[in-house]
XYZ file of C-alpha atoms in Angstrom:
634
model
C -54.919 14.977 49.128
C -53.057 18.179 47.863
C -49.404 16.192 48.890
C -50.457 13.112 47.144
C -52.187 15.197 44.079
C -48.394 16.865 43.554
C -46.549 14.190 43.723
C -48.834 13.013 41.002
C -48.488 15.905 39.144
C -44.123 15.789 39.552
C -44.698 12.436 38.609
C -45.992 13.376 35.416
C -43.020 15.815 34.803
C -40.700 13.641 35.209
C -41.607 11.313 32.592
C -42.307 14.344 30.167
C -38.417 15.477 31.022
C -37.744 11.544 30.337
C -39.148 11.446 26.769
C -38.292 14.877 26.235
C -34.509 13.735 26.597
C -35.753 9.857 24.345
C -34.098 11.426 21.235
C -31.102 11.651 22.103
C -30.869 8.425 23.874
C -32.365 6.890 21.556
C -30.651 8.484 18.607
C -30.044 6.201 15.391
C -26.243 5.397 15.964
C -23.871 3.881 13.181
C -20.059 2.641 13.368
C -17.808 3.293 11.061
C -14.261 1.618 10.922
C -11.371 3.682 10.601
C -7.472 2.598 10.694
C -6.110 2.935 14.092
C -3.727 5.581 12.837
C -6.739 7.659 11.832
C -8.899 7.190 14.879
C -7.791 10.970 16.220
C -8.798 12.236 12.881
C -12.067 10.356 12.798
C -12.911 11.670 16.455
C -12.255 15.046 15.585
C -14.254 14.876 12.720
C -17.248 13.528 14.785
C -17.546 16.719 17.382
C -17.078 18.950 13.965
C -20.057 17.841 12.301
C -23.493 19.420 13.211
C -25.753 16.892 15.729
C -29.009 15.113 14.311
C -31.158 12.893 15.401
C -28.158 9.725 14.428
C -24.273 9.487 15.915
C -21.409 7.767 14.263
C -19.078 6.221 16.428
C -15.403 5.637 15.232
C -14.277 2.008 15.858
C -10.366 1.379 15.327
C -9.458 -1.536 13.187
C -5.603 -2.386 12.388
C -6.360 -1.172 8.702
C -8.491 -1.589 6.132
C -8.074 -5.208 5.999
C -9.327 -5.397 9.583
C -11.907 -3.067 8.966
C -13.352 -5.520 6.139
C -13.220 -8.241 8.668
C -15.138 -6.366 11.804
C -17.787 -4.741 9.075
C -18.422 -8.663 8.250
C -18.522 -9.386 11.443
C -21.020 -6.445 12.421
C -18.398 -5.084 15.274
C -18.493 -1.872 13.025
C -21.367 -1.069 10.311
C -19.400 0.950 7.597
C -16.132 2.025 6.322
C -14.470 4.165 3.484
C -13.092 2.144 0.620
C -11.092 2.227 -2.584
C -12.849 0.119 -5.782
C -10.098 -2.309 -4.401
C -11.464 -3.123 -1.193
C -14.753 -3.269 -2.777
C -13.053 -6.524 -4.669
C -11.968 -8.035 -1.403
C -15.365 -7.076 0.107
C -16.751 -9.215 -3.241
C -14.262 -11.940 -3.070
C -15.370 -12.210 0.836
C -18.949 -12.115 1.031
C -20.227 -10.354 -2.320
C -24.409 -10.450 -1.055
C -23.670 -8.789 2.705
C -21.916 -5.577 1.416
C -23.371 -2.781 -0.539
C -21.979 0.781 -1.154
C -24.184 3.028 -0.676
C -22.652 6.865 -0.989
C -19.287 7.828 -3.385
C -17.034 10.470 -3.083
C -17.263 12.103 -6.357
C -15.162 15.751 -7.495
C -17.482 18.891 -7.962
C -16.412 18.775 -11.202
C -17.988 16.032 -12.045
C -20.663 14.926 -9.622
C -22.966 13.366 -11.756
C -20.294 11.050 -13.824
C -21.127 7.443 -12.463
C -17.043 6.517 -12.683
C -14.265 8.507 -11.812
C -12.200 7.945 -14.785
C -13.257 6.090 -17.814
C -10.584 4.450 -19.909
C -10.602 4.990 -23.778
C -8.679 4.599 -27.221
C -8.512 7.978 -29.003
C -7.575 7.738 -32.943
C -7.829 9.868 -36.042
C -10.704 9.870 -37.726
C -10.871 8.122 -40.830
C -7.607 5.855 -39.650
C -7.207 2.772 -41.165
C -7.604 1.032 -37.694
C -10.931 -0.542 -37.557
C -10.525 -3.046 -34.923
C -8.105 -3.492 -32.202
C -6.337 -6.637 -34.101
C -5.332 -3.280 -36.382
C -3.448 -1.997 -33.243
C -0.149 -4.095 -34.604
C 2.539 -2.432 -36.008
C 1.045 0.828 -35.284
C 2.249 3.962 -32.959
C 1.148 4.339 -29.350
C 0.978 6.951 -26.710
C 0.684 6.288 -23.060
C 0.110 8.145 -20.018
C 3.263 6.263 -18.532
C 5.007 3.016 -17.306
C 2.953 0.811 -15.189
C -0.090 3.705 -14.556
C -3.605 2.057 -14.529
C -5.205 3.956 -17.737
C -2.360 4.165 -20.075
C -0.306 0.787 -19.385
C -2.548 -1.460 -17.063
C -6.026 -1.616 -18.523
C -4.735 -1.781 -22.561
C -2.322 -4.482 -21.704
C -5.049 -6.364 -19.784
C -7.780 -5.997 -22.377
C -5.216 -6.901 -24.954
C -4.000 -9.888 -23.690
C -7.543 -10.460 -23.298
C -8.199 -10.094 -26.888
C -5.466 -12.172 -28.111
C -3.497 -8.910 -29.666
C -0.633 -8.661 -26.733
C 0.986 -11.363 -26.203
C 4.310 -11.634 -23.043
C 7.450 -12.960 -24.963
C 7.599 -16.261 -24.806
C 11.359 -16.053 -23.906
C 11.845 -17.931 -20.701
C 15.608 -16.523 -20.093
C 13.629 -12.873 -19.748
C 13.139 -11.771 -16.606
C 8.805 -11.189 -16.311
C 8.957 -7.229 -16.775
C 11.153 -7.603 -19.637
C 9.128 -10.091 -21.249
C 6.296 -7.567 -21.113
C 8.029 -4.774 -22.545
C 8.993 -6.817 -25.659
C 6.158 -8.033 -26.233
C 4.847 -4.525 -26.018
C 7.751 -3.431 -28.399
C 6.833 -5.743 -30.618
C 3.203 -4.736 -30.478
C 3.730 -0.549 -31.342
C 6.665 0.288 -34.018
C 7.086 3.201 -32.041
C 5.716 4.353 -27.984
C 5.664 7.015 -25.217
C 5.710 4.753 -22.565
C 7.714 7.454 -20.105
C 8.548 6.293 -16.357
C 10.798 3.718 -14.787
C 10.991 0.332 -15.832
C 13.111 -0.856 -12.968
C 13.998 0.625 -9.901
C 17.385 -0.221 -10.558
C 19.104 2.541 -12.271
C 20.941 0.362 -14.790
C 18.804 -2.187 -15.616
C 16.389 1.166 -16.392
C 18.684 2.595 -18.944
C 19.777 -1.061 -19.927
C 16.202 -1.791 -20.631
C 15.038 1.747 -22.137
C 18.297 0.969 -24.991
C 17.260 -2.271 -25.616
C 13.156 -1.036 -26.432
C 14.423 2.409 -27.813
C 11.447 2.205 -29.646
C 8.917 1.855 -26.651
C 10.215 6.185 -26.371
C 10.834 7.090 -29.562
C 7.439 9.243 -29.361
C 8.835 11.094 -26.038
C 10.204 14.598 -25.777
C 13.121 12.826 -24.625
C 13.391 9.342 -26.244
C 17.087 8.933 -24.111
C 15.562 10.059 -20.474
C 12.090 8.983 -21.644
C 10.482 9.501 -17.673
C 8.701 12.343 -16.594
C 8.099 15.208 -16.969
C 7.551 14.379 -20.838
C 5.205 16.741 -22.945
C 3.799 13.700 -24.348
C 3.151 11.503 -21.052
C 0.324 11.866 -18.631
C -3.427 11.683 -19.290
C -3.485 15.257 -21.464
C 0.262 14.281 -23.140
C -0.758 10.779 -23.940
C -3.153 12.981 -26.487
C -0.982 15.620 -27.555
C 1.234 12.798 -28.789
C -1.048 11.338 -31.080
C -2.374 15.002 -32.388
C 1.215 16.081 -32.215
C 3.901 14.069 -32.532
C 3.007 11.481 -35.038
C 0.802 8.526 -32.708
C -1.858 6.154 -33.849
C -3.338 5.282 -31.164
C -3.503 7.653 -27.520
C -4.890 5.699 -24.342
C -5.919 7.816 -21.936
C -9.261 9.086 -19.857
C -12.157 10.458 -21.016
C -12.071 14.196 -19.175
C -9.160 14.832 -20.719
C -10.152 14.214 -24.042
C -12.382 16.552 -23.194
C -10.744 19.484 -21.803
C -8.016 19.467 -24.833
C -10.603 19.798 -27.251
C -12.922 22.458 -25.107
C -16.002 20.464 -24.547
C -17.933 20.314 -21.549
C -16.982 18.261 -18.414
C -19.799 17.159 -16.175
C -21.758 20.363 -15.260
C -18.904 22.802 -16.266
C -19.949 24.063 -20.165
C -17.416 23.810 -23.097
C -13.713 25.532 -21.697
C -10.931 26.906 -24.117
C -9.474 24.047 -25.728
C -5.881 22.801 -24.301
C -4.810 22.362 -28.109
C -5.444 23.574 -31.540
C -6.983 20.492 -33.207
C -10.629 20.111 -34.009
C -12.695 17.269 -31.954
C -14.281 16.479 -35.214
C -11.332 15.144 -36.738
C -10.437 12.415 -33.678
C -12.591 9.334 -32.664
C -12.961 6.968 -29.690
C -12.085 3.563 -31.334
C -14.443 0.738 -29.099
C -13.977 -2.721 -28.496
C -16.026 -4.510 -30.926
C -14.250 -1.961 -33.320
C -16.933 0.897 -33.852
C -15.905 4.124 -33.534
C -18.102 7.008 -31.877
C -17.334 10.775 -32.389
C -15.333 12.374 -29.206
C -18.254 14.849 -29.309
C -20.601 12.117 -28.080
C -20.954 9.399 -25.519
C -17.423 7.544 -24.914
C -17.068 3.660 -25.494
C -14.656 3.029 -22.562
C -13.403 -0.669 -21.857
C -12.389 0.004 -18.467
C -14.088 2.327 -15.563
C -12.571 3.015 -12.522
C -15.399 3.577 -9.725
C -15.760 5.864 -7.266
C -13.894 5.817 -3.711
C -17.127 5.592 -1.411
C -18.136 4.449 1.565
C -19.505 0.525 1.633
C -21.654 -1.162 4.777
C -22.952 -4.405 6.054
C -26.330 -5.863 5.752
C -27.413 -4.631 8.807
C -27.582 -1.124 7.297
C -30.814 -2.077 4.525
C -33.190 0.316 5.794
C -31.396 2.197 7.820
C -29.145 4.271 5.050
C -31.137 7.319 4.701
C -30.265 8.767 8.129
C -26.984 7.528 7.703
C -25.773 9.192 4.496
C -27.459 12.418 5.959
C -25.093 12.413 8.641
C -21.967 11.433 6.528
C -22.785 14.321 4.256
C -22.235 16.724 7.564
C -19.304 15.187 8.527
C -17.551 15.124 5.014
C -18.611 19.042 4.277
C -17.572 19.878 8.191
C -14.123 17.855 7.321
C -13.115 19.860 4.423
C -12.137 22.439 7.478
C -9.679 19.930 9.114
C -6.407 21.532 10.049
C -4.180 18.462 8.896
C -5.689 18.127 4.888
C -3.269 14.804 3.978
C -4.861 12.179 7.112
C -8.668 13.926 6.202
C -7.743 12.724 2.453
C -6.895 9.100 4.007
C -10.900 9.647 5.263
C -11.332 10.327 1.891
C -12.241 13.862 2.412
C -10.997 16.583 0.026
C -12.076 20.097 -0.651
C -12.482 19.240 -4.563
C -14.918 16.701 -3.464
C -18.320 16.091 -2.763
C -20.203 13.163 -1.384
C -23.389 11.753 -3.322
C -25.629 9.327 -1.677
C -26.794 5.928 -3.869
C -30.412 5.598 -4.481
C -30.373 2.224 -4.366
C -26.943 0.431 -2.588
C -25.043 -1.790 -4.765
C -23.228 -4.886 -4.291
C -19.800 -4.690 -4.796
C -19.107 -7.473 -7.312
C -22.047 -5.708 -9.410
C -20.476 -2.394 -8.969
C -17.328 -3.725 -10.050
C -18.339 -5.910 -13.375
C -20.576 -3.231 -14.315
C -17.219 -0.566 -14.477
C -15.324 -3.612 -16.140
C -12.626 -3.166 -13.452
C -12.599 -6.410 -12.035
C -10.380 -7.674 -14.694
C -8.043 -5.096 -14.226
C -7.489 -5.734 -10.341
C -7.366 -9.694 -11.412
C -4.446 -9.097 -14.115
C -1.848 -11.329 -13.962
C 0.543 -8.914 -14.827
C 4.141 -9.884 -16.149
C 4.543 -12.327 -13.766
C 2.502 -15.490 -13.795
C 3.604 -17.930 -11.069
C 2.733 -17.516 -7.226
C 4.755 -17.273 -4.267
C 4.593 -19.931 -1.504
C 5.290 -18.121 1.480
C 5.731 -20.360 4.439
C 4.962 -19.334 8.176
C 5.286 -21.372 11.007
C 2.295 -20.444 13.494
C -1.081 -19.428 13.076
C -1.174 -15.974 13.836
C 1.279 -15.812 11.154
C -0.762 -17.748 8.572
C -3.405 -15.096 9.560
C -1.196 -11.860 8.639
C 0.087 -13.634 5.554
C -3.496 -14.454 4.272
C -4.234 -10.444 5.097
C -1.143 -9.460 3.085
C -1.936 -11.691 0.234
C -5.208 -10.192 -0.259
C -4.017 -6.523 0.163
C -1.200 -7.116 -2.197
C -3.269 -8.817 -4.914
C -6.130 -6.286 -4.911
C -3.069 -3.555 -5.366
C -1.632 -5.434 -8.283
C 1.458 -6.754 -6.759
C 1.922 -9.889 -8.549
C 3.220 -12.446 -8.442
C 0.850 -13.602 -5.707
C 0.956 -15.057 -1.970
C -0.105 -18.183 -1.308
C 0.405 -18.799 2.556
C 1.529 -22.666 3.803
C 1.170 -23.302 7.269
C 4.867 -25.598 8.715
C 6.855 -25.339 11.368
C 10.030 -22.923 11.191
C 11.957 -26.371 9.994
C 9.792 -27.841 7.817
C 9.481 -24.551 6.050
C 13.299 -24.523 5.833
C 13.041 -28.212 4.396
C 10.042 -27.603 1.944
C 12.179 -24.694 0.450
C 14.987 -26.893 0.131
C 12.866 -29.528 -1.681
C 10.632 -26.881 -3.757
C 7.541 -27.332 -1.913
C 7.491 -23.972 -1.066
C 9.380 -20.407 -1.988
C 9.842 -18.131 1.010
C 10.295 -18.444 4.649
C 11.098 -15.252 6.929
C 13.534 -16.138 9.596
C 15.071 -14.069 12.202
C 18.743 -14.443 13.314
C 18.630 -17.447 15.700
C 17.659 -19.208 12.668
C 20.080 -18.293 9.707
C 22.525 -21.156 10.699
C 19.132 -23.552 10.676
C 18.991 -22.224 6.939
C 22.436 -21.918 6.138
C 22.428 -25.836 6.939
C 20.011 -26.459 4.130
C 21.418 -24.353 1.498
C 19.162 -21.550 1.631
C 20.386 -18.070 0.952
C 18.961 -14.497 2.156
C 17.646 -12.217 -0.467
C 16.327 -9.632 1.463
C 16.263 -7.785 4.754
C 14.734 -5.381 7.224
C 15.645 -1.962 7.121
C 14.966 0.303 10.021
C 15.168 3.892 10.175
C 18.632 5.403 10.597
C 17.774 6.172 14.519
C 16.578 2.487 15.229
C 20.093 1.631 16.793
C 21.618 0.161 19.824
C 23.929 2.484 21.496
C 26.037 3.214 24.815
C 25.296 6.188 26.721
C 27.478 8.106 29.846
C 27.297 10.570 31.762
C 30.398 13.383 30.622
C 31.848 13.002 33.657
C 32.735 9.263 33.913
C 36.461 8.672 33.092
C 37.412 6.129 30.234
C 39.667 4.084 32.357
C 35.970 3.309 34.578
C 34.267 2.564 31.301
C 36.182 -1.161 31.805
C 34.677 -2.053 34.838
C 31.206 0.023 34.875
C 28.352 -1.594 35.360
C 25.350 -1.838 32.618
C 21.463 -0.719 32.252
C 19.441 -2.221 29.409
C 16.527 -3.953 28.819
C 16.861 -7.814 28.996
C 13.575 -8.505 27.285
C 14.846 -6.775 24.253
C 16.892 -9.278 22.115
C 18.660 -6.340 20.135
C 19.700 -4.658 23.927
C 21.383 -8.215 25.071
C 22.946 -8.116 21.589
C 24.461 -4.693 21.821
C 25.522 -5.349 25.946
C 27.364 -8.377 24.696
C 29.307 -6.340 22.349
C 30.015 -3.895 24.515
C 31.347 -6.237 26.971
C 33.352 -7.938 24.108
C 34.943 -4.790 22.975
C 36.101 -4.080 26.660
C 37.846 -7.063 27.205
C 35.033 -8.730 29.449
C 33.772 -12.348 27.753
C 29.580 -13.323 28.984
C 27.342 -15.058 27.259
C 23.678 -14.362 27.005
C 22.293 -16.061 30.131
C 25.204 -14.590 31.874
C 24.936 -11.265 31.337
C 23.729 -8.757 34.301
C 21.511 -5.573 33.945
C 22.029 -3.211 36.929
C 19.067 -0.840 37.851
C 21.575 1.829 38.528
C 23.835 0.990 36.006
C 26.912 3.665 34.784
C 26.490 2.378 31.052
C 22.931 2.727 29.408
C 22.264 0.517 26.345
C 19.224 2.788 24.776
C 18.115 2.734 21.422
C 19.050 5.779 19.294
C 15.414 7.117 18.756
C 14.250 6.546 21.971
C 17.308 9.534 23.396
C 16.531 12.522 25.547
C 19.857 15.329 25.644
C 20.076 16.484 28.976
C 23.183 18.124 28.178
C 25.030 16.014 30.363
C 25.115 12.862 28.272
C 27.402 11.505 25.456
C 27.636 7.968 23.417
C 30.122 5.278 23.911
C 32.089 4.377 20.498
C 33.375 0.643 20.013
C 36.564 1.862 20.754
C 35.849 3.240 23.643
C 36.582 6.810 22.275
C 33.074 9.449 23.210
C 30.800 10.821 20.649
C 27.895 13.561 20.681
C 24.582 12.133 20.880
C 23.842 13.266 17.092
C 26.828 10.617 15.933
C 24.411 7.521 16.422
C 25.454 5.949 12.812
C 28.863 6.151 13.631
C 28.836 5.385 17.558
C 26.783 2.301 18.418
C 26.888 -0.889 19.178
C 23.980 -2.866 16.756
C 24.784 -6.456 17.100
C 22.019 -7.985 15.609
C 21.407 -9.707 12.221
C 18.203 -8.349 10.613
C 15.338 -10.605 9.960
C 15.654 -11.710 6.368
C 14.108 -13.017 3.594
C 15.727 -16.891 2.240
C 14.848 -18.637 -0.781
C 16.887 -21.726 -2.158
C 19.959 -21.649 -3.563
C 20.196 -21.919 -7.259
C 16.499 -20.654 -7.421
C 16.371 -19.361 -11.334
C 16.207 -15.857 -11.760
C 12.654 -15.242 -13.311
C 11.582 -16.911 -9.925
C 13.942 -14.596 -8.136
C 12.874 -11.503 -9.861
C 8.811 -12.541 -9.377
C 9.655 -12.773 -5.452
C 11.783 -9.958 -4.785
C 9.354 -7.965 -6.480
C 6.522 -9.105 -5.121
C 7.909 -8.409 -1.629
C 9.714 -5.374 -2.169
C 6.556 -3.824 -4.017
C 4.697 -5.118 -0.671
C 6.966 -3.146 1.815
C 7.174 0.142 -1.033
C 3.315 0.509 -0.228
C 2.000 -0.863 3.341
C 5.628 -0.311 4.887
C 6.333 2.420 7.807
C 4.574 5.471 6.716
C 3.948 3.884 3.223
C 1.425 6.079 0.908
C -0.991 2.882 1.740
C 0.037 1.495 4.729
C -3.550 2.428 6.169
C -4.475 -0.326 3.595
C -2.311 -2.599 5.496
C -0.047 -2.040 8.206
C 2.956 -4.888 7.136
C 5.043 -3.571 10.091
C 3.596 -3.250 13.508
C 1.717 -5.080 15.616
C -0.422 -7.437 13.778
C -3.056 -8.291 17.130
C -3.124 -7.584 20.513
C -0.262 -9.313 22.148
C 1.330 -10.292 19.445
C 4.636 -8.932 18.566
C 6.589 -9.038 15.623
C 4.607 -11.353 13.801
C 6.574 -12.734 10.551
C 8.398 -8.907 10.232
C 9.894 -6.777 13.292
C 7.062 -4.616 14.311
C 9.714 -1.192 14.033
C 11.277 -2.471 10.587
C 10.436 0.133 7.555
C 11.097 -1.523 4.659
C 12.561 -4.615 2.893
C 15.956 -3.747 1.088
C 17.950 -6.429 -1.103
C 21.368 -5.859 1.197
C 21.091 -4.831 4.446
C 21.488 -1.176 5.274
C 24.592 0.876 6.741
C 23.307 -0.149 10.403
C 22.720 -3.786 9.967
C 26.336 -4.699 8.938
C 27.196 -7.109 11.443
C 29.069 -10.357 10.648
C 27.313 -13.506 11.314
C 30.131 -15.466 12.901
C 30.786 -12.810 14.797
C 26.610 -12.630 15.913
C 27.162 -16.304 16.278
C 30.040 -16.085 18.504
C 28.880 -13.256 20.753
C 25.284 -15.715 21.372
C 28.082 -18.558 22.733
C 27.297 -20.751 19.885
């Protein structure tokens, strides 16, 4: 009786140590989708933050892109966003996303947007409605910058008041800045207008009045007194402007008023706020002592879920609050700010989640993510497989919702159809690797751009000190025959030693005397030194010099005879591309153009190690097709 009265009793126990332990295993867990780059950072964010009764497990997506896609999907439940992946979140399916927290500053964590755009005038200025704008002086906060260029050029065009030249021997930007020339008399529209040096100063001569406002009307680029969001204002109240656009806060600080819960600050400048006015789109005014009239917001970053979160948010944004105050600690501040975490900032939870179209029309920033921009045709970009169709489609919708324009359409051919439809004009771009420039060569198609790799991604010999020159002729070689770019390099080396092979001839020895390595992939062991084409020895450092690269970079082809408007839209369009999702990129966390697109699959449209796109190939990738072609035994 006692025996079975104890084990009744331990029984009991146990089960009260079960249920004592039920929290945590049954603990309200959430998964939030990070980039795979930041999956480190995410983890050591996790085992920062203080445990509750919910977890949040990091789930590794390619990039955002990705992370859109497995949200939707419900293989993660949340991610951190931009306002422009809340667009592609509305464009994808608007009703089964909501964002429910922002990150806001601590300067202003009760403004709803994070920037509002505005027109700032003189009070009692004869311009009464925006049709007033023409013929009148303009400030801006800079070339190409959302407030100051992007959202005025967008709501003007909207309004009928900017108009493009309708010049069609202009290339697109150039049509925009003349018909912004001919909009203002006179500008402070600082910053680059090309990235090509000449065609910048060519351009700046030819608008001279777009910077007569500037500091420096002849360098007219930063820095500039009058240029950024506080300079944009100084030139109107200083140098002679009509018409300033620029953002609300800093209308603010340079006149001393308050900014979100901070009270009135010395003012940046002398004037009074009671002489300037916002002007508003329907034409009102409103004093700059009062509520702003913006035309533009730019939201919040935040953090936007599925549908599966509707009731479940509370415990959620509890947790995310201890996690973003624990990450403001994080050793490495740059990859915490790709988490969106910043000691300036704080995160506020959403009363009531909101979809992101809503979000979005209700800060008037759709239209500004959907501006056509200077250029106004679209790019047919051809692939030739599925997987590739798939990565194009991702890269179309990255570079539209970052304003690269013109914009991809993706066509689905085979590698020689695409060739053909370029020939014919049913399509604009096709991506071919070097087996296939003599397939485009044959139908008059012509390379525009090409793959750039960093200055260590090359091919070259390596020897031990001691082997003699005279061995070098007969030594046998080590690389990697599932590398195309290794073949390449062994067949040059053969060539340049007097021994002839072809491809499917060639021979790698385990213990070969001759390594073919790639440059970034070398260990010194003191003992080692690279083989030149002439057979002459270099240090290991001389890699640019000393190698044997024998491979044509992947390239970009177009038609021959393509006009150069359509030139210019493409070359932008993809250079802009690899300038922010290439290697390392500022967004390339947004989406990763280089690397490996899936599982498996390699090299899918670009090289997975290429960095950029560049409009000649670099100082590595010099080598001379019919020489390629006659190495490959063709």
């Amino acid at each position: 009786m006692f025996a079975e009265t104890l084990r009744h009793v331990l029984c009991i126990c146990a089960l009260g140590a079960i249920f004592s332990a039920a929290p945590s295993v049954l603990a309200e867990s959430y998964k939030l989708c990070i980039p795979h780059k930041l999956h480190n950072v995410c983890q050591d964010l996790m085992k920062t933050k203080p445990d509750h009764e919910a977890t949040i497990e990091c789930v590794a997506g390619r990039d955002r892109i990705d992370c859109l896609n497995l949200v939707n999907k419900r293989q993660a439940d949340f991610m951190a966003v931009d306002p422009e992946d809340m667009y592609l979140a509305y464009k994808m399916s608007n009703q089964d996303f909501a964002v429910f927290a922002e990150v806001r500053t601590l300067e202003e964590p009760t403004a709803e947007f994070r920037y509002e755009g505005i027109i700032l005038v003189r009070k009692g200025s004869p311009i009464s409605s925006l049709e007033d704008l023409q013929g009148k002086k303009s400030c801006h906060t800079g070339y190409g910058r959302t407030v100051g260029y992007k959202v005025p050029i967008t709501k003007l065009r909207k309004h009928g008041i900017f108009k493009l030249d309708s010049d069609p021997t202009l290339p697109a930007v150039e049509r925009e800045l003349k018909g912004l020339s001919n909009l203002f008399t006179q500008s402070c529209l600082v910053g680059d207008y090309s990235p090509d040096e000449e065609i910048n100063r060519s351009l700046k001569k030819k608008y001279a009045n777009l910077c007569a406002l500037c500091e420096d009307p002849v360098k007219c680029n930063y820095p500039d007194k009058f240029s950024g969001y506080d300079g944009a204002i100084r030139c109107l109240v200083e140098n002679g402007g009509d018409v300033a656009f620029t953002k609300v806060i800093f209308v603010n600080k340079y006149f001393g008023l308050p900014v979100g819960n901070n009270p009135a600050a010395p003012p940046t400048g002398s004037a009074s706020p009671d002489d300037y006015e916002y002007l508003c789109e329907d034409g009102s005014r409103r004093p700059v002592t009062g509520r702003a009239c913006s035309w533009a917001q730019r939201p919040w970053q935040g953090y936007m879920g599925n549908g599966d979160l509707r009731g479940r948010y509370e415990k959620l944004q509890a947790e995310l609050k201890d996690m973003f105050e624990s990450g403001k600690s994080y050793s490495n501040k740059e990859l915490a700010k790709r988490l969106l975490i910043q000691e300036n900032t704080v995160l506020v939870s959403k009363d009531r989640p909101v979809l992101p179209g809503e979000h979005l029309t209700r800060a008037q920033y759709k239209d500004v993510i959907e501006r056509l921009g200077p250029y106004e045709q679209k790019v047919r970009f051809c692939v030739s497989d599925t997987i590739a169709l798939k990565k194009c489609e991702a890269m179309s919708k990255a570079a539209f919702s970052r304003y690269i324009r013109p914009e991809f359409v993706c066509v689905l051919k085979t590698v020689e159809e695409c060739v053909i439809a370029i020939q014919k004009d049913e399509a604009d771009v096709v991506v071919l690797q070097a087996d296939n420039y003599e397939l485009a060569r044959k139908h008059n198609l012509v390379s525009v751009l090409y793959e750039s790799f960093k200055q260590d991604d090359v091919m070259v010999a390596v020897i031990n000190k001691e082997i003699k020159t005279d061995f070098l002729k007969k030594a046998s070689l080590k690389f990697s025959t599932d590398d195309p770019r290794a073949v390449n390099a062994a067949l040059l080396f053969n060539e340049k030693r007097g021994q002839k092979a072809c491809p499917l001839d060639i021979v790698s020895a385990d213990n070969g005397v001759v390594s073919i390595v790639n440059a970034k992939d070398l260990q010194d062991n003191g003992n080692q030194e690279l083989v030149c084409q002439d057979l002459s020895r270099k240090s290991l450092k001389d890699f640019n010099s000393c190698n044997f690269e024998a491979t044509l970079p992947t390239a970009v082809f177009v038609r021959s005879g393509l006009g150069s408007n359509n030139l210019d839209g493409i070359v932008h369009s993809l250079t802009s591309s690899a300038e922010i999702f290439g290697k390392n990129a500022k967004q390339d966390d947004v989406f990763e153009m280089f690397g490996e697109f899936e599982p498996g699959f390699k090299n899918v449209i670009f090289s997975d190690n290429a960095a950029k796109l560049v409009t000649s190939s670099n100082s590595v990738f010099t080598f001379d097709e019919s020489h390629y072609n006659k190495l490959r035994c063709k």
